[in-house]
Amino acid sequence: MTKFSDLNLNTKVLKAIAEAGYENPTPIQAGAIPAALEGRDVLGIAQTGTGKTASFTLPLITALARGRARARMPRSLVLCPTRELAAQVAENFDTYAKYVKLSKALLIGGVSFKEQDILIDKGVDVLIATPGRLLDHFERGKLILNDVKVMVVDEADRMLDMGFIPDIERIFGLTPFTRQTLFFSATMAPEIERITNTFLSNPERIEVARQATASETIEQGVVMFKGSRKDREASEKRKVLRGLIDAEGEKLTNGIIFCNRKTDVDIVAKSLKKYKYDAAPIHGDLDQSQRTRTLEGFRNGELRILVASDVAARGLDVPSVSHVFNFDVPGHPEDYVHRIGRTGRAGREGKAITICVPRDEKQFDAVEKLIQKEIPRLDNPVKSSKPADEKEDKPKSTRSRSSSKTEETVETTATSEETKPSRSRSSSSRSRSSSSRDDRSTNKVVGLGDHTPSFIGLSFEERMAS
Ligand code: AMP
């Protein structure tokens, strides 16, 4: 087996790795690090959880250990699709570059340009950025990319989902032709293949096993659920979710609930909170400080349940999630693999439960086809354990006579918020596109790719009922 000491890494980097407690390189690291240190381009086909971040960070630190950056001319560039992922890569740098004197700057939306300008002016060795914010800085004339020696593209498949590929191509064009490129993607869609053929030169290609096939420690299940009436389906589905959470009891130490739509992330989180579950939402429309606080709480165990959209949760490094719930079947089957990959990491046991309504059955078939496995059908915990009961619809702590708050209250609250002009879909996407281009998903329904979702153009209530 390859050892870190065989990889020609800087001794200061080796010291930091030892302190991080890593014993041996993961397969993507063993494959990518030597090639990257030789100066070759790397095409890593790997997803979160495989150790891919260190597979580009460690050689980058080693390569940059000598030399200094000039003002406004970063020596390396790491592009990430989301702010969270960029922040996480920055954290990784801090860990591994602990004993190497390197300067770094994080260019993400939601943070003032001024602070970022000051850092860039001083000269940075490593610039970690989301594509939109990077181009904003470039267009303001604050950034020169002529001295970029190494460019990393992380999670290119997600960049594609978010509409960032034209930005990536533009950034490639702004960096020197002689740069080294380290390119990572979980999947190789034709568009990604095209980019790599255009911008990478004879890359070392390293592909590591898909997590769904690799991780046999994830117990999977699906509840096939049909609402009693169309207009009740949404609230009944949330009740099924609560039933599933309750059925797990203490085994659920912490979990992520994935929804396809940002509006549902908010509604589900609000509903769970109302029922006294320890839950909070995370998606691209929440402000940065709130997202950071929520994530921090989830990481350190203060928050038990995170309700998330695919984009927001993408690449989040939360090492020990006991449960993943798919409130919706994801639109892209690969997203199922990403989602359930949040649990059962590093040999730990994990459980992933999906709720599938009739209109999502086709998508669910696609998931089973992709993972080449039939996912066991589970009983609907609500139906099987307790017959539908009016009282059941009341929050845990408010089931006494004094309360009149029901699931309908949640619905109403969310509905009225949704219809406020300042929060409407069109106004929020307009204001976002003018202030930041980091979350292009605003214009797109997360997880539905290029399909035109049937609820677009419908009122919120109609959408909920659709
Ligand atoms: P990533 O795929 O980059 O998101 O990494 C997933 C997790 O694996 C992170 O928590 C890393 O700290 C951890 N990790 C990375 N490399 C190693 C290694 N060689 N041994 C053990 N853990 C690692």
CSV table of C-alpha atoms and ligand atoms in Angstrom, one decimal:
chain,number,residue,atom,x,y,z
A,1,MET,CA,0.0,0.0,0.0
A,2,THR,CA,1.2,3.5,-0.8
A,3,LYS,CA,2.2,5.6,2.1
A,4,PHE,CA,2.1,9.4,2.3
A,5,SER,CA,5.9,9.4,2.7
A,6,ASP,CA,6.2,7.8,-0.7
A,7,LEU,CA,4.4,10.6,-2.4
A,8,ASN,CA,7.2,13.3,-2.5
A,9,LEU,CA,5.2,15.7,-0.5
A,10,ASN,CA,6.8,18.6,1.4
A,11,THR,CA,7.9,17.4,4.9
A,12,LYS,CA,5.9,20.3,6.5
A,13,VAL,CA,2.8,19.0,4.7
A,14,LEU,CA,3.5,15.5,5.9
A,15,LYS,CA,3.7,16.8,9.5
A,16,ALA,CA,0.3,18.4,9.1
A,17,ILE,CA,-1.2,15.3,7.6
A,18,ALA,CA,0.1,13.2,10.5
A,19,GLU,CA,-1.5,15.7,12.9
A,20,ALA,CA,-4.8,15.4,11.0
A,21,GLY,CA,-4.6,11.7,11.9
A,22,TYR,CA,-4.5,10.4,8.4
A,23,GLU,CA,-2.6,7.1,8.2
A,24,ASN,CA,-2.6,6.3,4.5
A,25,PRO,CA,-3.5,8.1,1.3
A,26,THR,CA,-6.9,7.3,-0.2
A,27,PRO,CA,-7.0,5.9,-3.8
A,28,ILE,CA,-7.7,9.3,-5.4
A,29,GLN,CA,-4.8,10.8,-3.4
A,30,ALA,CA,-2.4,8.0,-4.2
A,31,GLY,CA,-3.3,8.4,-7.9
A,32,ALA,CA,-3.5,12.2,-8.2
A,33,ILE,CA,-0.7,13.5,-5.9
A,34,PRO,CA,2.4,12.0,-7.8
A,35,ALA,CA,1.0,13.1,-11.2
A,36,ALA,CA,0.3,16.6,-9.9
A,37,LEU,CA,3.7,16.9,-8.3
A,38,GLU,CA,5.3,16.0,-11.6
A,39,GLY,CA,3.4,19.0,-13.1
A,40,ARG,CA,1.0,16.9,-15.1
A,41,ASP,CA,-2.7,17.8,-15.6
A,42,VAL,CA,-5.0,15.6,-13.5
A,43,LEU,CA,-8.5,14.5,-14.3
A,44,GLY,CA,-10.0,13.0,-11.1
A,45,ILE,CA,-13.3,11.3,-11.3
A,46,ALA,CA,-14.3,11.2,-7.7
A,47,GLN,CA,-16.9,12.5,-5.4
A,48,THR,CA,-17.1,13.9,-1.9
A,49,GLY,CA,-16.0,11.6,0.8
A,50,THR,CA,-13.1,10.0,-1.2
A,51,GLY,CA,-10.5,12.5,0.0
A,52,LYS,CA,-10.4,14.4,-3.2
A,53,THR,CA,-9.9,17.8,-1.6
A,54,ALA,CA,-6.5,16.7,-0.1
A,55,SER,CA,-5.6,15.1,-3.5
A,56,PHE,CA,-5.3,18.6,-5.0
A,57,THR,CA,-4.6,20.7,-1.9
A,58,LEU,CA,-1.5,18.7,-0.7
A,59,PRO,CA,0.4,18.9,-4.0
A,60,LEU,CA,-0.6,22.5,-4.5
A,61,ILE,CA,0.8,23.4,-1.1
A,62,THR,CA,4.0,21.5,-1.9
A,63,ALA,CA,4.3,23.2,-5.3
A,64,LEU,CA,3.7,26.7,-3.9
A,65,ALA,CA,5.9,26.3,-0.8
A,66,ARG,CA,8.7,28.1,-2.8
A,67,GLY,CA,8.1,31.5,-4.3
A,68,ARG,CA,5.9,34.5,-3.5
A,69,ALA,CA,2.9,36.0,-5.1
A,70,ARG,CA,2.8,39.5,-6.6
A,71,ALA,CA,0.1,42.0,-5.8
A,72,ARG,CA,-3.2,41.2,-7.5
A,73,MET,CA,-1.6,38.2,-9.3
A,74,PRO,CA,-2.5,35.0,-7.6
A,75,ARG,CA,-0.3,32.0,-8.2
A,76,SER,CA,-3.0,29.4,-8.1
A,77,LEU,CA,-6.7,29.3,-8.4
A,78,VAL,CA,-9.3,26.9,-7.0
A,79,LEU,CA,-12.8,27.1,-8.4
A,80,CYS,CA,-15.7,25.7,-6.4
A,81,PRO,CA,-19.4,25.7,-7.3
A,82,THR,CA,-20.7,26.8,-4.0
A,83,ARG,CA,-19.7,29.1,-1.2
A,84,GLU,CA,-19.8,26.3,1.3
A,85,LEU,CA,-17.5,24.1,-0.7
A,86,ALA,CA,-15.1,27.0,-1.2
A,87,ALA,CA,-15.1,27.7,2.5
A,88,GLN,CA,-14.4,24.1,3.1
A,89,VAL,CA,-11.5,23.9,0.7
A,90,ALA,CA,-10.1,27.0,2.5
A,91,GLU,CA,-10.4,25.2,5.8
A,92,ASN,CA,-8.5,22.2,4.3
A,93,PHE,CA,-5.8,24.6,3.2
A,94,ASP,CA,-5.5,26.0,6.7
A,95,THR,CA,-5.1,22.5,8.1
A,96,TYR,CA,-2.6,21.2,5.6
A,97,ALA,CA,-0.6,24.4,5.1
A,98,LYS,CA,-0.2,24.9,8.9
A,99,TYR,CA,3.6,24.8,8.7
A,100,VAL,CA,4.0,26.4,5.3
A,101,LYS,CA,3.9,30.1,4.9
A,102,LEU,CA,1.3,30.7,2.2
A,103,SER,CA,-1.3,33.4,1.8
A,104,LYS,CA,-4.8,32.6,0.7
A,105,ALA,CA,-7.9,34.5,-0.1
A,106,LEU,CA,-11.5,33.3,-0.3
A,107,LEU,CA,-13.6,35.0,-2.9
A,108,ILE,CA,-17.2,34.1,-2.4
A,109,GLY,CA,-20.5,36.0,-2.6
A,110,GLY,CA,-22.1,37.4,0.5
A,111,VAL,CA,-18.8,38.9,1.7
A,112,SER,CA,-17.9,42.5,0.9
A,113,PHE,CA,-15.7,43.2,-2.1
A,114,LYS,CA,-13.6,45.6,0.0
A,115,GLU,CA,-12.2,43.0,2.4
A,116,GLN,CA,-11.5,40.7,-0.5
A,117,ASP,CA,-9.8,43.5,-2.5
A,118,ILE,CA,-7.4,44.2,0.4
A,119,LEU,CA,-6.3,40.5,0.4
A,120,ILE,CA,-5.8,40.4,-3.3
A,121,ASP,CA,-3.8,43.6,-3.3
A,122,LYS,CA,-1.4,42.1,-0.9
A,123,GLY,CA,-0.8,39.1,-3.2
A,124,VAL,CA,-2.1,35.7,-2.7
A,125,ASP,CA,-0.6,32.3,-3.3
A,126,VAL,CA,-3.9,30.5,-3.3
A,127,LEU,CA,-7.1,32.0,-4.5
A,128,ILE,CA,-10.2,30.0,-3.7
A,129,ALA,CA,-13.4,31.2,-5.4
A,130,THR,CA,-16.8,30.7,-6.9
A,131,PRO,CA,-16.7,31.5,-10.6
A,132,GLY,CA,-19.2,34.4,-10.5
A,133,ARG,CA,-17.4,36.2,-7.7
A,134,LEU,CA,-14.1,35.7,-9.4
A,135,LEU,CA,-15.3,37.2,-12.6
A,136,ASP,CA,-16.8,40.1,-10.8
A,137,HIS,CA,-13.4,40.9,-9.3
A,138,PHE,CA,-11.8,40.5,-12.7
A,139,GLU,CA,-14.2,42.8,-14.4
A,140,ARG,CA,-13.6,45.4,-11.8
A,141,GLY,CA,-10.0,45.3,-12.8
A,142,LYS,CA,-8.9,44.1,-9.4
A,143,LEU,CA,-7.4,40.8,-10.4
A,144,ILE,CA,-4.8,39.7,-12.9
A,145,LEU,CA,-4.8,36.0,-13.8
A,146,ASN,CA,-1.6,36.0,-15.9
A,147,ASP,CA,0.5,34.5,-13.2
A,148,VAL,CA,-1.8,31.5,-12.4
A,149,LYS,CA,0.5,28.4,-12.4
A,150,VAL,CA,-2.1,25.9,-11.2
A,151,MET,CA,-5.8,26.0,-11.7
A,152,VAL,CA,-8.1,23.6,-9.9
A,153,VAL,CA,-11.7,23.0,-10.9
A,154,ASP,CA,-13.6,21.2,-8.1
A,155,GLU,CA,-16.9,19.4,-8.6
A,156,ALA,CA,-17.2,20.3,-12.3
A,157,ASP,CA,-20.4,18.3,-12.6
A,158,ARG,CA,-22.1,20.6,-10.1
A,159,MET,CA,-20.7,23.6,-12.0
A,160,LEU,CA,-22.5,22.2,-15.0
A,161,ASP,CA,-25.8,21.8,-13.1
A,162,MET,CA,-25.5,25.4,-11.9
A,163,GLY,CA,-24.8,26.8,-15.3
A,164,PHE,CA,-21.2,27.8,-14.6
A,165,ILE,CA,-19.6,26.1,-17.5
A,166,PRO,CA,-19.4,29.3,-19.7
A,167,ASP,CA,-17.7,31.1,-16.8
A,168,ILE,CA,-15.3,28.2,-16.3
A,169,GLU,CA,-14.4,28.3,-20.0
A,170,ARG,CA,-13.9,32.1,-19.8
A,171,ILE,CA,-11.6,31.7,-16.7
A,172,PHE,CA,-9.6,29.0,-18.4
A,173,GLY,CA,-9.1,31.5,-21.3
A,174,LEU,CA,-7.9,34.2,-18.9
A,175,THR,CA,-5.2,32.1,-17.3
A,176,PRO,CA,-1.9,31.3,-19.1
A,177,PHE,CA,-1.9,28.4,-21.6
A,178,THR,CA,1.1,26.9,-19.7
A,179,ARG,CA,-0.8,26.5,-16.4
A,180,GLN,CA,-1.3,23.1,-14.8
A,181,THR,CA,-4.9,22.0,-14.4
A,182,LEU,CA,-6.3,19.7,-11.8
A,183,PHE,CA,-9.9,18.9,-12.7
A,184,PHE,CA,-12.4,17.0,-10.5
A,185,SER,CA,-15.8,15.8,-11.3
A,186,ALA,CA,-18.0,13.0,-9.9
A,187,THR,CA,-19.4,12.1,-13.3
A,188,MET,CA,-18.3,12.7,-16.8
A,189,ALA,CA,-21.3,14.2,-18.7
A,190,PRO,CA,-20.6,14.9,-22.4
A,191,GLU,CA,-20.2,18.6,-21.7
A,192,ILE,CA,-17.6,17.9,-19.0
A,193,GLU,CA,-15.8,15.5,-21.4
A,194,ARG,CA,-15.7,18.4,-23.9
A,195,ILE,CA,-14.2,20.8,-21.5
A,196,THR,CA,-11.5,18.4,-20.4
A,197,ASN,CA,-10.7,17.6,-24.0
A,198,THR,CA,-10.4,21.3,-24.7
A,199,PHE,CA,-8.5,22.6,-21.7
A,200,LEU,CA,-6.5,19.7,-20.2
A,201,SER,CA,-3.4,18.5,-21.8
A,202,ASN,CA,-2.7,14.7,-21.7
A,203,PRO,CA,-4.1,14.4,-18.1
A,204,GLU,CA,-3.5,11.6,-15.7
A,205,ARG,CA,-7.0,10.2,-15.3
A,206,ILE,CA,-7.9,8.7,-12.0
A,207,GLU,CA,-11.3,7.2,-11.4
A,208,VAL,CA,-12.4,6.0,-8.0
A,209,ALA,CA,-15.4,3.8,-7.3
A,210,ARG,CA,-18.8,5.3,-6.9
A,211,GLN,CA,-19.8,5.5,-3.4
A,212,ALA,CA,-23.1,3.7,-3.8
A,213,THR,CA,-21.4,0.6,-5.0
A,214,ALA,CA,-18.4,1.0,-2.7
A,215,SER,CA,-20.4,1.7,0.5
A,216,GLU,CA,-22.2,-1.3,1.5
A,217,THR,CA,-22.6,0.1,5.0
A,218,ILE,CA,-25.6,2.2,3.9
A,219,GLU,CA,-28.9,0.6,4.6
A,220,GLN,CA,-31.4,1.9,2.1
A,221,GLY,CA,-35.2,2.0,2.0
A,222,VAL,CA,-38.1,3.6,0.3
A,223,VAL,CA,-41.7,4.4,1.3
A,224,MET,CA,-44.0,4.5,-1.6
A,225,PHE,CA,-46.6,7.0,-0.6
A,226,LYS,CA,-49.7,8.4,-2.1
A,227,GLY,CA,-51.7,11.2,-0.5
A,228,SER,CA,-55.3,10.7,0.4
A,229,ARG,CA,-56.1,13.8,-1.7
A,230,LYS,CA,-54.0,15.9,-4.0
A,231,ASP,CA,-54.3,19.0,-1.9
A,232,ARG,CA,-53.3,17.0,1.2
A,233,GLU,CA,-50.4,15.3,-0.2
A,234,ALA,CA,-47.8,17.8,0.9
A,235,SER,CA,-48.8,17.9,4.5
A,236,GLU,CA,-49.3,14.1,4.6
A,237,LYS,CA,-45.9,13.6,3.2
A,238,ARG,CA,-44.4,15.7,6.0
A,239,LYS,CA,-46.3,13.5,8.4
A,240,VAL,CA,-44.7,10.4,6.8
A,241,LEU,CA,-41.4,12.1,7.3
A,242,ARG,CA,-42.0,12.7,10.9
A,243,GLY,CA,-43.1,9.1,11.3
A,244,LEU,CA,-39.9,7.9,9.7
A,245,ILE,CA,-37.8,10.1,12.0
A,246,ASP,CA,-39.7,8.9,15.0
A,247,ALA,CA,-39.3,5.3,14.0
A,248,GLU,CA,-35.5,5.7,14.0
A,249,GLY,CA,-35.5,7.0,17.6
A,250,GLU,CA,-32.1,7.3,19.3
A,251,LYS,CA,-30.4,5.7,16.3
A,252,LEU,CA,-30.8,9.0,14.5
A,253,THR,CA,-28.0,11.0,16.0
A,254,ASN,CA,-27.9,13.5,13.1
A,255,GLY,CA,-29.5,13.5,9.7
A,256,ILE,CA,-29.9,15.5,6.5
A,257,ILE,CA,-33.2,15.8,4.8
A,258,PHE,CA,-33.0,16.6,1.1
A,259,CYS,CA,-35.7,18.4,-0.8
A,260,ASN,CA,-35.6,19.2,-4.5
A,261,ARG,CA,-36.9,22.7,-4.1
A,262,LYS,CA,-35.8,25.6,-1.9
A,263,THR,CA,-39.4,26.4,-1.0
A,264,ASP,CA,-39.8,22.9,0.3
A,265,VAL,CA,-36.5,23.1,2.3
A,266,ASP,CA,-38.1,26.1,4.1
A,267,ILE,CA,-41.5,24.5,4.5
A,268,VAL,CA,-40.2,21.2,5.8
A,269,ALA,CA,-37.8,22.8,8.2
A,270,LYS,CA,-40.5,25.2,9.5
A,271,SER,CA,-42.9,22.3,9.9
A,272,LEU,CA,-40.4,20.1,11.8
A,273,LYS,CA,-39.5,23.0,14.1
A,274,LYS,CA,-43.2,23.5,14.7
A,275,TYR,CA,-43.4,19.9,15.8
A,276,LYS,CA,-40.4,20.5,18.1
A,277,TYR,CA,-37.8,18.7,16.1
A,278,ASP,CA,-34.4,20.2,16.2
A,279,ALA,CA,-34.1,21.2,12.5
A,280,ALA,CA,-32.9,24.1,10.4
A,281,PRO,CA,-32.8,24.8,6.7
A,282,ILE,CA,-29.9,25.5,4.4
A,283,HIS,CA,-30.2,26.7,0.8
A,284,GLY,CA,-28.8,29.3,-1.5
A,285,ASP,CA,-31.2,32.0,-0.7
A,286,LEU,CA,-30.3,32.3,3.0
A,287,ASP,CA,-27.8,34.8,3.9
A,288,GLN,CA,-24.2,33.7,4.4
A,289,SER,CA,-24.0,34.3,8.1
A,290,GLN,CA,-27.1,32.2,8.7
A,291,ARG,CA,-25.8,29.4,6.5
A,292,THR,CA,-22.5,29.4,8.3
A,293,ARG,CA,-24.1,29.4,11.7
A,294,THR,CA,-26.5,26.5,10.7
A,295,LEU,CA,-23.6,24.5,9.3
A,296,GLU,CA,-21.4,25.1,12.3
A,297,GLY,CA,-24.2,24.0,14.6
A,298,PHE,CA,-24.8,20.8,12.6
A,299,ARG,CA,-21.1,20.0,12.5
A,300,ASN,CA,-20.5,20.4,16.2
A,301,GLY,CA,-23.6,18.4,17.1
A,302,GLU,CA,-25.8,21.3,18.4
A,303,LEU,CA,-28.2,20.8,15.5
A,304,ARG,CA,-29.7,17.4,14.9
A,305,ILE,CA,-31.4,17.7,11.6
A,306,LEU,CA,-30.4,19.8,8.6
A,307,VAL,CA,-32.9,20.3,5.8
A,308,ALA,CA,-31.1,21.0,2.6
A,309,SER,CA,-31.2,21.5,-1.1
A,310,ASP,CA,-28.7,19.5,-3.2
A,311,VAL,CA,-26.7,22.6,-4.1
A,312,ALA,CA,-26.3,23.8,-0.6
A,313,ALA,CA,-25.4,20.4,0.7
A,314,ARG,CA,-23.0,19.7,-2.1
A,315,GLY,CA,-19.6,18.8,-0.8
A,316,LEU,CA,-20.4,19.6,2.8
A,317,ASP,CA,-18.0,17.7,5.0
A,318,VAL,CA,-19.9,16.4,7.9
A,319,PRO,CA,-18.1,13.2,8.7
A,320,SER,CA,-20.7,11.3,10.7
A,321,VAL,CA,-24.2,11.6,9.6
A,322,SER,CA,-26.3,8.7,10.8
A,323,HIS,CA,-29.3,9.3,8.5
A,324,VAL,CA,-30.2,10.7,5.1
A,325,PHE,CA,-33.9,11.3,4.2
A,326,ASN,CA,-34.9,12.1,0.7
A,327,PHE,CA,-38.1,14.0,1.1
A,328,ASP,CA,-38.2,14.0,-2.7
A,329,VAL,CA,-36.7,11.6,-5.2
A,330,PRO,CA,-33.9,13.6,-6.8
A,331,GLY,CA,-34.4,14.6,-10.4
A,332,HIS,CA,-31.0,13.3,-11.4
A,333,PRO,CA,-30.2,9.8,-10.3
A,334,GLU,CA,-26.6,10.7,-9.6
A,335,ASP,CA,-27.8,13.1,-6.9
A,336,TYR,CA,-29.2,10.1,-5.1
A,337,VAL,CA,-25.7,8.7,-4.9
A,338,HIS,CA,-24.4,12.1,-3.7
A,339,ARG,CA,-27.1,12.4,-1.1
A,340,ILE,CA,-26.8,9.0,0.4
A,341,GLY,CA,-23.0,9.4,0.3
A,342,ARG,CA,-23.4,11.8,3.3
A,343,THR,CA,-24.0,8.8,5.5
A,344,GLY,CA,-22.1,5.5,5.9
A,345,ARG,CA,-18.8,7.3,5.5
A,346,ALA,CA,-15.5,5.8,6.4
A,347,GLY,CA,-17.0,2.4,7.2
A,348,ARG,CA,-19.6,3.8,9.6
A,349,GLU,CA,-23.1,2.5,9.4
A,350,GLY,CA,-25.7,4.7,7.9
A,351,LYS,CA,-29.3,4.7,6.8
A,352,ALA,CA,-30.9,6.4,3.8
A,353,ILE,CA,-34.7,6.5,3.4
A,354,THR,CA,-36.6,8.0,0.5
A,355,ILE,CA,-40.2,9.0,0.2
A,356,CYS,CA,-41.5,8.4,-3.3
A,357,VAL,CA,-44.9,9.7,-4.5
A,358,PRO,CA,-46.5,8.3,-7.6
A,359,ARG,CA,-45.3,11.0,-10.0
A,360,ASP,CA,-41.7,10.4,-8.9
A,361,GLU,CA,-41.8,6.7,-9.6
A,362,LYS,CA,-40.1,7.0,-12.9
A,363,GLN,CA,-37.2,9.0,-11.4
A,364,PHE,CA,-37.0,6.4,-8.7
A,365,ASP,CA,-36.7,3.6,-11.3
A,366,ALA,CA,-33.8,5.6,-12.7
A,367,VAL,CA,-32.1,5.6,-9.3
A,368,GLU,CA,-32.4,1.8,-9.0
A,369,LYS,CA,-31.1,1.4,-12.5
A,370,LEU,CA,-28.1,3.5,-11.7
A,371,ILE,CA,-27.2,1.8,-8.5
A,372,GLN,CA,-28.1,-1.6,-10.0
A,373,LYS,CA,-29.9,-2.5,-6.9
A,374,GLU,CA,-33.5,-2.8,-5.7
A,375,ILE,CA,-34.1,-0.5,-2.8
A,376,PRO,CA,-36.2,-2.3,-0.1
A,377,ARG,CA,-39.8,-1.1,0.2
A,378,LEU,CA,-40.7,0.1,3.7
A,379,ASP,CA,-44.1,0.3,5.3
A,380,ASN,CA,-45.5,3.8,5.6
A,381,PRO,CA,-44.9,4.4,9.3
A,382,VAL,CA,-48.0,6.6,9.7
A,383,LYS,CA,-50.3,4.1,8.1
A,384,SER,CA,-48.9,1.0,9.6
A,385,SER,CA,-48.5,2.1,13.2
A,386,LYS,CA,-51.4,4.6,13.7
A,387,PRO,CA,-54.5,5.1,11.7
A,388,ALA,CA,-55.0,8.7,10.5
A,389,ASP,CA,-56.1,10.6,13.4
A,390,GLU,CA,-56.9,14.3,13.8
A,391,LYS,CA,-54.7,14.7,16.9
A,392,GLU,CA,-51.8,13.3,15.0
A,393,ASP,CA,-51.6,16.4,13.0
A,394,LYS,CA,-50.8,18.5,16.0
A,395,PRO,CA,-47.3,19.4,17.1
A,396,LYS,CA,-45.7,17.2,19.8
A,397,SER,CA,-45.6,19.8,22.5
A,398,THR,CA,-48.9,21.4,21.6
A,399,ARG,CA,-51.1,18.4,21.6
A,400,SER,CA,-52.8,19.7,24.6
A,401,ARG,CA,-56.2,21.3,24.3
A,402,SER,CA,-54.7,24.7,24.6
A,403,SER,CA,-53.1,24.7,21.2
A,404,SER,CA,-54.7,25.1,17.9
A,405,LYS,CA,-51.6,25.1,15.8
A,406,THR,CA,-51.7,22.4,13.2
A,407,GLU,CA,-49.9,21.5,10.1
A,408,GLU,CA,-52.2,23.9,8.3
A,409,THR,CA,-50.7,26.7,10.2
A,410,VAL,CA,-47.3,25.8,8.8
A,411,GLU,CA,-48.7,25.7,5.3
A,412,THR,CA,-50.3,29.1,5.7
A,413,THR,CA,-47.3,30.7,7.1
A,414,ALA,CA,-45.1,29.4,4.3
A,415,THR,CA,-47.7,30.4,1.7
A,416,SER,CA,-48.1,33.9,2.9
A,417,GLU,CA,-44.3,34.4,2.9
A,418,GLU,CA,-44.0,32.9,-0.5
A,419,THR,CA,-46.5,35.4,-2.0
A,420,LYS,CA,-44.9,38.5,-0.5
A,421,PRO,CA,-43.6,40.5,-3.4
A,422,SER,CA,-40.1,40.8,-2.0
A,423,ARG,CA,-39.7,37.1,-1.7
A,424,SER,CA,-41.3,36.0,-4.9
A,425,ARG,CA,-39.3,33.8,-7.3
A,426,SER,CA,-38.8,36.4,-10.0
A,427,SER,CA,-37.9,39.3,-7.7
A,428,SER,CA,-35.4,37.2,-5.7
A,429,SER,CA,-33.7,35.8,-8.8
A,430,ARG,CA,-33.5,39.3,-10.3
A,431,SER,CA,-32.0,40.8,-7.2
A,432,ARG,CA,-29.6,37.9,-6.8
A,433,SER,CA,-28.4,38.0,-10.4
A,434,SER,CA,-27.5,41.6,-10.0
A,435,SER,CA,-25.7,41.2,-6.7
A,436,SER,CA,-24.0,37.9,-7.1
A,437,ARG,CA,-23.8,35.2,-9.7
A,438,ASP,CA,-22.7,32.5,-7.3
A,439,ASP,CA,-26.0,30.7,-7.0
A,440,ARG,CA,-27.3,30.4,-10.5
A,441,SER,CA,-29.6,27.7,-9.2
A,442,THR,CA,-32.0,30.5,-8.2
A,443,ASN,CA,-33.3,30.5,-11.7
A,444,LYS,CA,-33.4,26.8,-11.9
A,445,VAL,CA,-35.1,24.2,-9.8
A,446,VAL,CA,-32.5,22.3,-7.9
A,447,GLY,CA,-32.2,18.7,-9.0
A,448,LEU,CA,-34.4,19.0,-12.0
A,449,GLY,CA,-31.7,19.8,-14.5
A,450,ASP,CA,-33.0,20.9,-17.8
A,451,HIS,CA,-36.5,19.5,-17.5
A,452,THR,CA,-39.1,22.2,-17.3
A,453,PRO,CA,-40.8,21.6,-14.0
A,454,SER,CA,-44.5,21.3,-14.4
A,455,PHE,CA,-45.2,23.6,-11.5
A,456,ILE,CA,-43.5,26.7,-13.1
A,457,GLY,CA,-46.1,29.3,-13.8
A,458,LEU,CA,-48.4,27.9,-11.2
A,459,SER,CA,-49.3,29.7,-8.0
A,460,PHE,CA,-47.6,28.5,-4.9
A,461,GLU,CA,-50.7,26.7,-3.7
A,462,GLU,CA,-51.0,25.0,-7.1
A,463,ARG,CA,-47.4,24.1,-7.0
A,464,MET,CA,-47.8,22.6,-3.6
A,465,ALA,CA,-50.8,20.6,-4.8
A,466,SER,CA,-49.2,19.6,-8.1
B,1,AMP,P1,-13.3,14.9,0.8
B,1,AMP,O1,-13.6,13.8,-0.2
B,1,AMP,O2,-12.2,15.8,0.3
B,1,AMP,O3,-14.5,15.7,1.1
B,1,AMP,O4,-12.8,14.3,2.1
B,1,AMP,C1,-13.7,13.6,3.0
B,1,AMP,C2,-13.1,13.4,4.4
B,1,AMP,O5,-12.0,12.5,4.4
B,1,AMP,C3,-12.6,14.7,5.0
B,1,AMP,O6,-13.2,14.7,6.3
B,1,AMP,C4,-11.1,14.5,5.1
B,1,AMP,O7,-10.6,15.2,6.3
B,1,AMP,C5,-11.0,13.0,5.2
B,1,AMP,N1,-9.7,12.5,4.6
B,1,AMP,C6,-9.1,13.0,3.5
B,1,AMP,N2,-8.0,12.2,3.3
B,1,AMP,C7,-7.9,11.3,4.2
B,1,AMP,C8,-7.0,10.2,4.5
B,1,AMP,N3,-5.9,10.0,3.7
B,1,AMP,N4,-7.3,9.5,5.6
B,1,AMP,C9,-8.3,9.7,6.4
B,1,AMP,N5,-9.2,10.7,6.2
B,1,AMP,C10,-9.0,11.5,5.1
